[in-house]
Coordinates of C-alpha atoms in Angstrom, one line a residue:
M1 CA -23.6 -18.0 12.7
I2 CA -26.2 -16.7 10.3
A3 CA -24.2 -13.5 9.8
R4 CA -21.1 -15.5 8.9
W5 CA -23.0 -17.6 6.5
W6 CA -24.5 -14.5 4.8
R7 CA -21.1 -12.9 4.5
R8 CA -19.6 -15.9 2.9
R9 CA -22.6 -16.2 0.5
R10 CA -22.0 -12.6 -0.5
E11 CA -18.3 -13.3 -1.0
L12 CA -19.0 -16.2 -3.2
H13 CA -21.3 -14.1 -5.3
A14 CA -18.6 -11.4 -5.6
L15 CA -16.0 -14.0 -6.6
R16 CA -18.3 -15.2 -9.4
T17 CA -19.3 -11.8 -10.7
H18 CA -15.9 -10.2 -10.5
A19 CA -13.7 -13.2 -11.2
V20 CA -10.5 -12.2 -13.0
P21 CA -10.2 -14.0 -16.4
Q22 CA -7.2 -16.3 -16.6
A23 CA -5.6 -14.5 -19.6
L24 CA -5.8 -11.1 -17.8
W25 CA -4.5 -12.6 -14.5
Q26 CA -1.6 -14.2 -16.3
H27 CA -0.8 -10.9 -18.0
T28 CA -0.9 -9.1 -14.6
L29 CA 1.6 -11.6 -13.1
E30 CA 3.9 -11.3 -16.1
R31 CA 3.8 -7.5 -15.8
Y32 CA 4.5 -7.5 -12.1
P33 CA 7.1 -10.2 -11.3
F34 CA 6.9 -9.5 -7.5
L35 CA 3.4 -10.9 -7.7
A36 CA 4.4 -13.9 -9.8
A37 CA 7.2 -14.7 -7.4
R38 CA 4.7 -15.8 -4.7
D39 CA 3.9 -19.5 -4.4
D40 CA 0.8 -21.2 -5.9
A41 CA -1.3 -20.8 -2.7
A42 CA -0.4 -17.1 -2.3
R43 CA -1.2 -16.4 -5.9
A44 CA -4.6 -18.1 -5.6
R45 CA -5.4 -16.2 -2.5
L46 CA -4.3 -12.9 -4.2
R47 CA -6.5 -13.6 -7.1
E48 CA -9.5 -14.2 -4.8
L49 CA -8.8 -11.0 -2.8
T50 CA -8.4 -9.1 -6.1
A51 CA -11.9 -10.2 -7.2
L52 CA -13.4 -9.2 -3.8
F53 CA -11.6 -5.8 -3.9
L54 CA -13.0 -5.2 -7.4
S55 CA -16.5 -5.9 -6.1
R56 CA -16.2 -3.4 -3.3
K57 CA -14.4 -0.4 -4.8
E58 CA -15.3 2.1 -7.5
F59 CA -12.7 3.2 -10.1
S60 CA -12.9 6.6 -11.8
G61 CA -10.6 7.8 -14.6
A62 CA -9.5 11.4 -14.7
G63 CA -7.8 13.5 -17.4
G64 CA -9.5 11.5 -20.1
L65 CA -8.3 8.1 -18.9
Q66 CA -10.8 5.3 -19.4
I67 CA -10.7 2.6 -16.7
S68 CA -10.1 -0.8 -18.4
D69 CA -10.1 -4.2 -16.8
E70 CA -6.3 -4.2 -17.1
I71 CA -6.0 -1.0 -15.1
A72 CA -8.5 -2.1 -12.4
V73 CA -6.9 -5.5 -12.0
A74 CA -3.4 -4.2 -11.9
I75 CA -4.3 -1.8 -9.1
A76 CA -6.4 -4.2 -7.2
A77 CA -3.8 -7.0 -7.2
Q78 CA -1.0 -4.7 -5.9
A79 CA -3.3 -3.2 -3.3
C80 CA -4.3 -6.6 -2.0
L81 CA -0.7 -8.0 -1.7
P82 CA -0.1 -6.6 1.8
L83 CA -3.4 -8.1 3.1
L84 CA -2.9 -11.7 1.8
A85 CA -3.0 -13.0 5.4
L86 CA -5.1 -10.2 7.0
G87 CA -8.2 -9.9 4.8
L88 CA -9.6 -6.7 3.3
G89 CA -11.1 -5.2 6.4
M90 CA -8.6 -2.4 6.7
Y91 CA -9.8 -1.1 3.3
D92 CA -13.4 -0.8 4.4
G93 CA -13.1 2.9 5.2
F94 CA -13.2 4.1 1.6
V95 CA -14.7 3.2 -1.8
G96 CA -13.3 5.5 -4.5
I97 CA -10.1 5.1 -6.5
V98 CA -9.3 7.9 -9.0
V99 CA -6.7 7.1 -11.7
H100 CA -4.9 9.9 -13.7
P101 CA -2.9 9.2 -16.8
D102 CA 0.2 10.7 -15.2
E103 CA 1.4 12.7 -12.3
V104 CA -0.8 15.7 -11.3
R105 CA -0.1 19.1 -9.8
A106 CA -2.1 19.9 -6.7
R107 CA -2.5 23.3 -5.2
R108 CA -1.6 23.4 -1.5
E109 CA -2.1 25.9 1.3
L110 CA 0.2 26.2 4.3
I111 CA -0.2 28.4 7.4
D112 CA 3.1 29.2 9.0
E113 CA 3.8 29.9 12.7
A114 CA 3.1 33.6 12.2
G115 CA -0.3 32.9 10.7
V116 CA 0.8 33.8 7.1
V117 CA -0.9 31.7 4.4
H118 CA 1.4 30.3 1.7
H119 CA 0.2 28.7 -1.5
Y120 CA 2.3 26.3 -3.5
D121 CA 2.0 23.5 -6.1
E122 CA 2.9 19.9 -5.3
T123 CA 3.5 17.2 -7.9
L124 CA 1.8 13.9 -7.0
I125 CA 1.9 10.4 -8.4
G126 CA -0.4 9.2 -5.6
E127 CA -2.3 10.3 -2.6
A128 CA -4.5 8.6 0.1
M129 CA -7.0 10.7 2.0
E130 CA -8.8 9.7 5.1
G131 CA -12.2 8.3 4.0
G132 CA -10.9 8.3 0.4
P133 CA -10.5 8.5 -2.4
V134 CA -7.1 7.1 -3.2
M135 CA -5.5 8.8 -6.2
L136 CA -2.9 7.1 -8.4
S137 CA -0.9 7.9 -11.6
W138 CA -1.4 5.1 -14.1
R139 CA 2.0 5.7 -15.7
D140 CA 3.6 4.9 -12.3
V141 CA 1.3 2.0 -11.6
A142 CA 2.0 0.5 -15.0
G143 CA 5.8 0.9 -14.5
A144 CA 5.8 -0.9 -11.1
G145 CA 7.4 -4.0 -12.5
E146 CA 10.5 -2.0 -13.4
S147 CA 10.5 0.3 -10.4
A148 CA 10.4 -2.7 -8.0
A149 CA 14.2 -3.0 -8.4
L150 CA 14.4 0.4 -6.6
G151 CA 12.0 -0.7 -3.9
C152 CA 9.3 1.7 -5.3
N153 CA 5.6 0.9 -5.7
V154 CA 3.1 3.7 -5.7
V155 CA 0.0 1.5 -5.1
I156 CA 1.4 -0.2 -2.0
H157 CA 2.8 3.1 -0.8
E158 CA -0.6 4.8 -0.8
F159 CA -2.4 1.8 0.5
M160 CA 0.1 1.7 3.4
H161 CA -1.3 5.1 4.3
V162 CA -4.8 3.6 4.1
I163 CA -3.7 0.9 6.5
D164 CA -2.0 3.5 8.7
M165 CA -5.2 5.4 9.1
A166 CA -7.4 2.3 9.6
D167 CA -7.2 2.7 13.4
G168 CA -9.1 6.0 13.1
R169 CA -6.0 8.2 13.8
P170 CA -4.2 10.5 11.3
A171 CA -1.3 8.8 9.5
D172 CA 1.5 8.4 12.1
G173 CA 3.3 5.2 11.0
L174 CA 1.4 3.0 13.3
P175 CA -1.1 0.6 11.7
P176 CA -3.9 -1.0 13.7
L177 CA -2.3 -3.0 16.6
P178 CA -3.9 -5.1 19.2
D179 CA -2.8 -3.4 22.4
R180 CA -0.6 -0.8 24.0
A181 CA 2.4 -3.1 24.3
A182 CA 2.3 -3.9 20.6
R183 CA 2.0 -0.2 19.7
E184 CA 5.0 0.7 22.0
H185 CA 7.1 -2.0 20.5
W186 CA 6.2 -1.0 16.9
Q187 CA 7.0 2.6 17.7
R188 CA 10.4 1.8 19.2
V189 CA 11.5 -0.3 16.2
L190 CA 10.1 2.1 13.6
Q191 CA 11.5 5.2 15.3
A192 CA 15.0 3.7 15.8
S193 CA 15.0 2.6 12.1
Y194 CA 13.8 6.0 11.0
Q195 CA 16.5 7.8 13.0
R196 CA 19.2 5.6 11.5
F197 CA 17.9 6.3 8.0
C198 CA 17.9 10.0 8.6
R199 CA 21.4 10.0 10.0
A200 CA 22.6 8.0 7.0
L201 CA 21.2 10.6 4.7
E202 CA 22.6 13.5 6.7
A203 CA 26.1 11.8 6.6
G204 CA 25.9 11.8 2.8
R205 CA 25.4 8.0 2.5
E206 CA 22.9 6.7 -0.1
P207 CA 20.6 4.1 1.4
F208 CA 18.7 1.8 -0.8
L209 CA 15.4 3.2 0.3
D210 CA 13.8 6.3 -1.3
P211 CA 15.0 9.4 0.5
Y212 CA 11.4 10.6 0.6
G213 CA 11.1 8.4 3.6
A214 CA 12.9 11.0 5.6
E215 CA 10.0 13.5 5.2
A216 CA 8.1 12.2 8.2
I217 CA 7.7 9.0 10.2
E218 CA 4.5 8.1 8.3
E219 CA 6.3 8.4 5.0
F220 CA 9.1 6.3 6.3
F221 CA 6.6 3.6 7.1
A222 CA 5.0 3.7 3.7
V223 CA 8.4 3.8 1.9
T224 CA 9.8 0.8 3.9
A225 CA 6.6 -1.2 3.5
E226 CA 6.5 -0.8 -0.3
A227 CA 10.1 -2.0 -0.4
F228 CA 9.2 -4.9 1.9
F229 CA 6.8 -6.3 -0.7
V230 CA 8.6 -5.6 -3.9
A231 CA 12.3 -5.6 -2.9
P232 CA 12.4 -7.7 0.3
H233 CA 16.0 -8.8 0.2
A234 CA 17.3 -5.2 -0.1
L235 CA 15.1 -4.0 2.8
R236 CA 16.1 -7.0 4.9
D237 CA 19.8 -6.2 4.4
E238 CA 19.3 -2.5 5.2
Q239 CA 16.7 -2.6 7.9
P240 CA 16.7 -6.1 9.4
Q241 CA 14.8 -5.3 12.6
L242 CA 12.1 -3.4 10.7
Y243 CA 11.9 -6.3 8.2
E244 CA 11.2 -8.8 11.0
L245 CA 8.6 -6.4 12.4
F246 CA 6.8 -6.4 9.1
V247 CA 7.0 -10.2 8.8
G248 CA 5.2 -10.5 12.1
Y249 CA 2.6 -8.0 11.3
F250 CA 1.7 -8.9 7.7
K251 CA 2.2 -12.6 8.4
Q252 CA 4.2 -13.2 5.3
D253 CA 7.9 -13.3 4.4
P254 CA 8.4 -12.0 0.8
S255 CA 12.1 -12.9 0.9
A256 CA 11.4 -16.6 1.6

């Protein structure tokens, strides 16, 4: 009882000290129509979660980028959208968010089956690492209002990986679930949807979803989940079973 009272007192303090000014909040909603499309209660809850998120995370600019209130609120609001009904607990495993002005090139190392080490460069607009930080390209975050029509949202994509890893396992497409039966059901639906998606690509068809989802099951989860929140009708039409799975898990129906 005392612990719950103390947590709520801390939350109220965070809501006061990190409250999002009305003008900035309105600007954020106008910039990202998929946020503005929610009803009054959902937007109020999102604004509250955004303030709590800002009180718990540390933003750093890279490549000369200075973190403004506009940048921090834009990222926080999009990151909090999936957790409207779940709370921020699944984001407790990390603190840092690094924002670059644009995409970055990362040096990678791969050891093949023969033990030979290969080095290559990979272009990234976002990356989520276990324990943090989360890396994002501001150019792509800023353009999320336009890219929503394609079902793309880099913030939600990377934070889906954070949610995926919140159960303590490496990213595998399975977020924290209550029991074995729920995990098995999730895996069946996700795997079947993933296989249909891959077969469609192999057959030369062009699904609505980003083809990057075929890279691995965990990327398919992130790609479909970002579409769920920013282009729900398109995902519902293309992957109806997966859409209903997400409705049940996230306890929200963005297409309603």
